[in-house]
């Protein structure tokens, strides 16, 4: 039986869940939007972008051929880009459409089940122009790029190297005679590979290449390079470009390859904010920090924390709503089958996903604010805070993407067989988010960057030198006793910090031992990298836990009592969950006892039951319109079985009663005539 709610027929189980939710859902939406005004503005943007139906496809993307999928994605990208230049720019208060506005980004997702071929234009090409050009270069390139007169991408990775940027092989050799750079791909492994939109869409790209001038190599630098004719779109002479083929996801992003055959570009096309080549070929270093050319990657790592939080919010919305309407098994023979959301194991799978989406969303806002502060200082020539920020953004990118991918997969498990349907929405979310763990810096590689910083900070703490804020807890690492366990939220956060400090100390001790035994510093480091990754992970978990807790306390200071309670329950759940995941480490580095851990497990299970009545309310508070979810299982009305059947009937396989394969293969085989 179904009920009607706001002219919508709603599944009765979902209606019941909404009736029993005991907190004000809208209040929580406002918290995560950053205030009521932002919620209203977001809704207005979503209304303008989505009410016209322009985001919808006549035939589901999943039934299209690769070529049709790509063309359809370009079609919708053009519609959305035009909206951004016109209606949405004004509404979002942006002079021109914003590259990092989470609302614009969020709304764009309604248009694409996978991704837009313009993602790299907005996500990296435009930010590189903003971050790596001189003011004169910017005034030439930025208006054209923002107005989409040119479309670009970011081509750094090569067939042979993605992680090790210093190992890139593409060369840019300056020729003072003509005042040009000659771009060349000397080997197969030097071909650019992966850049989004490069295959068919873009006509420009940022190319990262080894700069040679006056016979000397100055390392990798960015260049802006035209690769296709601005009118015909035909690749220019000296350019070999194409699409790299099917992938696990990102199949509408036309990731491409690119090679150069002594291809010439004007001197002014080197992006010269951080380093310059003068007309006579003299190389001039401008930046005070050697790694500022990596700036766009740092920007995207910051953006990605928000991006994956959003995608995890979508997966948890789908899985929690579905778990409320799905009934399975009969533990009590005289009662009706329970909603699967009533199983404690199901709550264990799902509530951590909601809490993590909250934690990452709040960390992303905090990280963005820290990034803005670092950029402001760098404008004044001060790069002192950059090493700490690089360490922080590296580990947050690594952990947020990895946790989100894992939890999205867990949401799929929570949806049983139906979660495996493309129409559930979860496979596309997983395919997208699992790539974020690799691109923009692989998980392990980025955690090792953070570990480098931790080891240095540990040595500073040992020498009683001042520490930067995110590692200040290392100062307590030398007390000689194990941290005292206490199961209050602050106590657990202190234990997480003790754990990170303890693991870092173990790494430093082991490396020193290995070096005393004759290993070089590089080999001693290499032998310790499993533990260094674990130390960086522990550090990141301590940062996330601390930030999440502090931000929730701050943001709910004036909230209604029930909102305060449910938000407190979720942060506590997050802390208990990770304490229970790390019992071995806690036993090593804190005074926690076996009894403390048994008690903590019971407290965790009781907390799940307390959160249970509010579960649907909590995911409703993400306020994700059906157009954004693309899900038969997660729609607001819970008409799951109806939608699954409607989608199945759309399959082109159901167009004819008998498949051609019957007469071609099955019949001859069955009649023994094959
Ligand atoms: C219609 C749609 C609407 C859309 C709207 C827009 C939405 C946007 C959404 C965004 C989505 C974008 C999609 C992106 C797709 C993927 C793009 C890519 O993958 S692109 C490709 C991405 N590719 C990758 O990410 C490659 C990953 N690899 C790397 O980043 C580097 O090779 C490395 C960092 C691992 C090493 O670098 P290496 O040069 O060998 O350095 P060493 O190790 O020798 O360390 C020496 C010293 O340098 C220090 N330092 C290092 N970095 C930094 C930094 N950034 N800063 C400061 N410091 C830094 C380091 O700490 C150390 O310090 P110390 O200890 O000496 O004091
Ligand atoms: C969907 C997608 C889109 C992309 N888009 C773009 C784009 O637009 N532009 C662009 O330039 N690039 C893009 N990339 C490329 C991406 O940035 C790289 O794939 C990524 O940086 C990882 O580098 P790699 O592929 O060389 O992996 P590798 O470095 O070869 O990694 C392979 C394994 O080796 C390990 N490893 C590597 N180095 C070390 C080390 N020093 N210590 C320990 N372990 C190590 C890694 O942890 C990993 O397990 C994209 C990739 C994907 C998947």
Short mmCIF file of C-alpha atoms and ligand atoms in Angstrom, two decimals, residues 120 124 153-157 160-164 193-196 250 255 435 438-442 444-445 448 526, ligand 2:
data_model
loop_
_atom_site.label_atom_id
_atom_site.label_comp_id
_atom_site.label_asym_id
_atom_site.label_seq_id
_atom_site.Cartn_x
_atom_site.Cartn_y
_atom_site.Cartn_z
CA UNK A 120 39.24 18.92 -16.86
CA UNK A 124 42.36 21.91 -14.08
CA UNK A 153 42.71 19.99 -20.42
CA UNK A 154 45.73 19.16 -18.27
CA UNK A 155 48.20 16.78 -19.94
CA UNK A 156 50.88 15.86 -17.46
CA UNK A 157 50.85 12.05 -17.09
CA UNK A 160 55.71 5.76 -18.74
CA UNK A 161 55.22 8.07 -15.74
CA UNK A 162 52.33 9.44 -13.72
CA UNK A 163 53.55 9.53 -10.12
CA UNK A 164 57.14 10.55 -10.73
CA UNK A 193 48.20 9.60 -21.60
CA UNK A 194 45.00 10.02 -19.60
CA UNK A 195 44.14 13.73 -19.86
CA UNK A 196 40.33 14.07 -19.70
CA UNK A 250 34.96 7.87 -16.83
CA UNK A 255 40.63 10.58 -21.87
CA UNK A 435 39.49 6.48 -9.66
CA UNK A 438 44.56 6.91 -7.97
CA UNK A 439 44.44 10.15 -9.91
CA UNK A 440 45.84 13.42 -8.67
CA UNK A 441 48.38 11.43 -6.66
CA UNK A 442 48.08 7.73 -5.78
CA UNK A 444 50.39 5.30 -1.11
CA UNK A 445 52.47 7.96 -2.79
CA UNK A 448 54.42 8.86 1.95
CA UNK A 526 62.18 2.21 1.81
C1 LIG B 2 40.29 8.30 -14.46
C2 LIG B 2 41.63 8.93 -14.54
C3 LIG B 2 41.75 10.21 -15.02
C4 LIG B 2 43.00 10.81 -15.12
N1 LIG B 2 43.09 12.06 -15.65
C5 LIG B 2 44.32 12.63 -15.83
C6 LIG B 2 44.43 13.90 -16.44
O1 LIG B 2 43.45 14.54 -16.80
N2 LIG B 2 45.66 14.41 -16.63
C7 LIG B 2 46.79 13.75 -16.24
O2 LIG B 2 47.89 14.29 -16.43
N3 LIG B 2 46.71 12.56 -15.64
C8 LIG B 2 45.51 11.97 -15.42
N4 LIG B 2 45.41 10.73 -14.83
C9 LIG B 2 46.64 10.03 -14.45
C10 LIG B 2 46.83 9.95 -12.94
O3 LIG B 2 47.18 11.19 -12.40
C11 LIG B 2 47.90 8.90 -12.63
O4 LIG B 2 47.42 7.65 -13.07
C12 LIG B 2 48.21 8.86 -11.16
O5 LIG B 2 48.92 10.03 -10.76
C13 LIG B 2 49.02 7.61 -10.77
O6 LIG B 2 50.20 7.53 -11.50
P1 LIG B 2 50.58 6.20 -12.34
O7 LIG B 2 49.44 5.84 -13.18
O8 LIG B 2 51.90 6.50 -12.94
O9 LIG B 2 50.75 5.07 -11.26
P2 LIG B 2 52.09 4.40 -10.77
O10 LIG B 2 52.92 5.44 -10.11
O11 LIG B 2 52.72 3.62 -11.84
O12 LIG B 2 51.51 3.49 -9.62
C14 LIG B 2 51.43 2.07 -9.70
C15 LIG B 2 51.67 1.50 -8.28
O13 LIG B 2 53.00 1.80 -7.89
C16 LIG B 2 53.01 2.40 -6.61
N5 LIG B 2 54.10 3.39 -6.53
C17 LIG B 2 54.50 4.28 -7.47
N6 LIG B 2 55.52 5.03 -7.00
C18 LIG B 2 55.75 4.63 -5.74
C19 LIG B 2 56.66 5.02 -4.71
N7 LIG B 2 57.52 6.03 -4.90
N8 LIG B 2 56.62 4.38 -3.53
C20 LIG B 2 55.74 3.38 -3.33
N9 LIG B 2 54.85 2.97 -4.25
C21 LIG B 2 54.86 3.58 -5.44
C22 LIG B 2 51.65 3.07 -6.46
O14 LIG B 2 51.28 3.18 -5.10
C23 LIG B 2 50.74 2.11 -7.23
O15 LIG B 2 50.32 1.10 -6.36
C24 LIG B 2 44.16 10.11 -14.71
C25 LIG B 2 44.04 8.82 -14.21
C26 LIG B 2 42.79 8.22 -14.11
C27 LIG B 2 42.70 6.83 -13.57
#
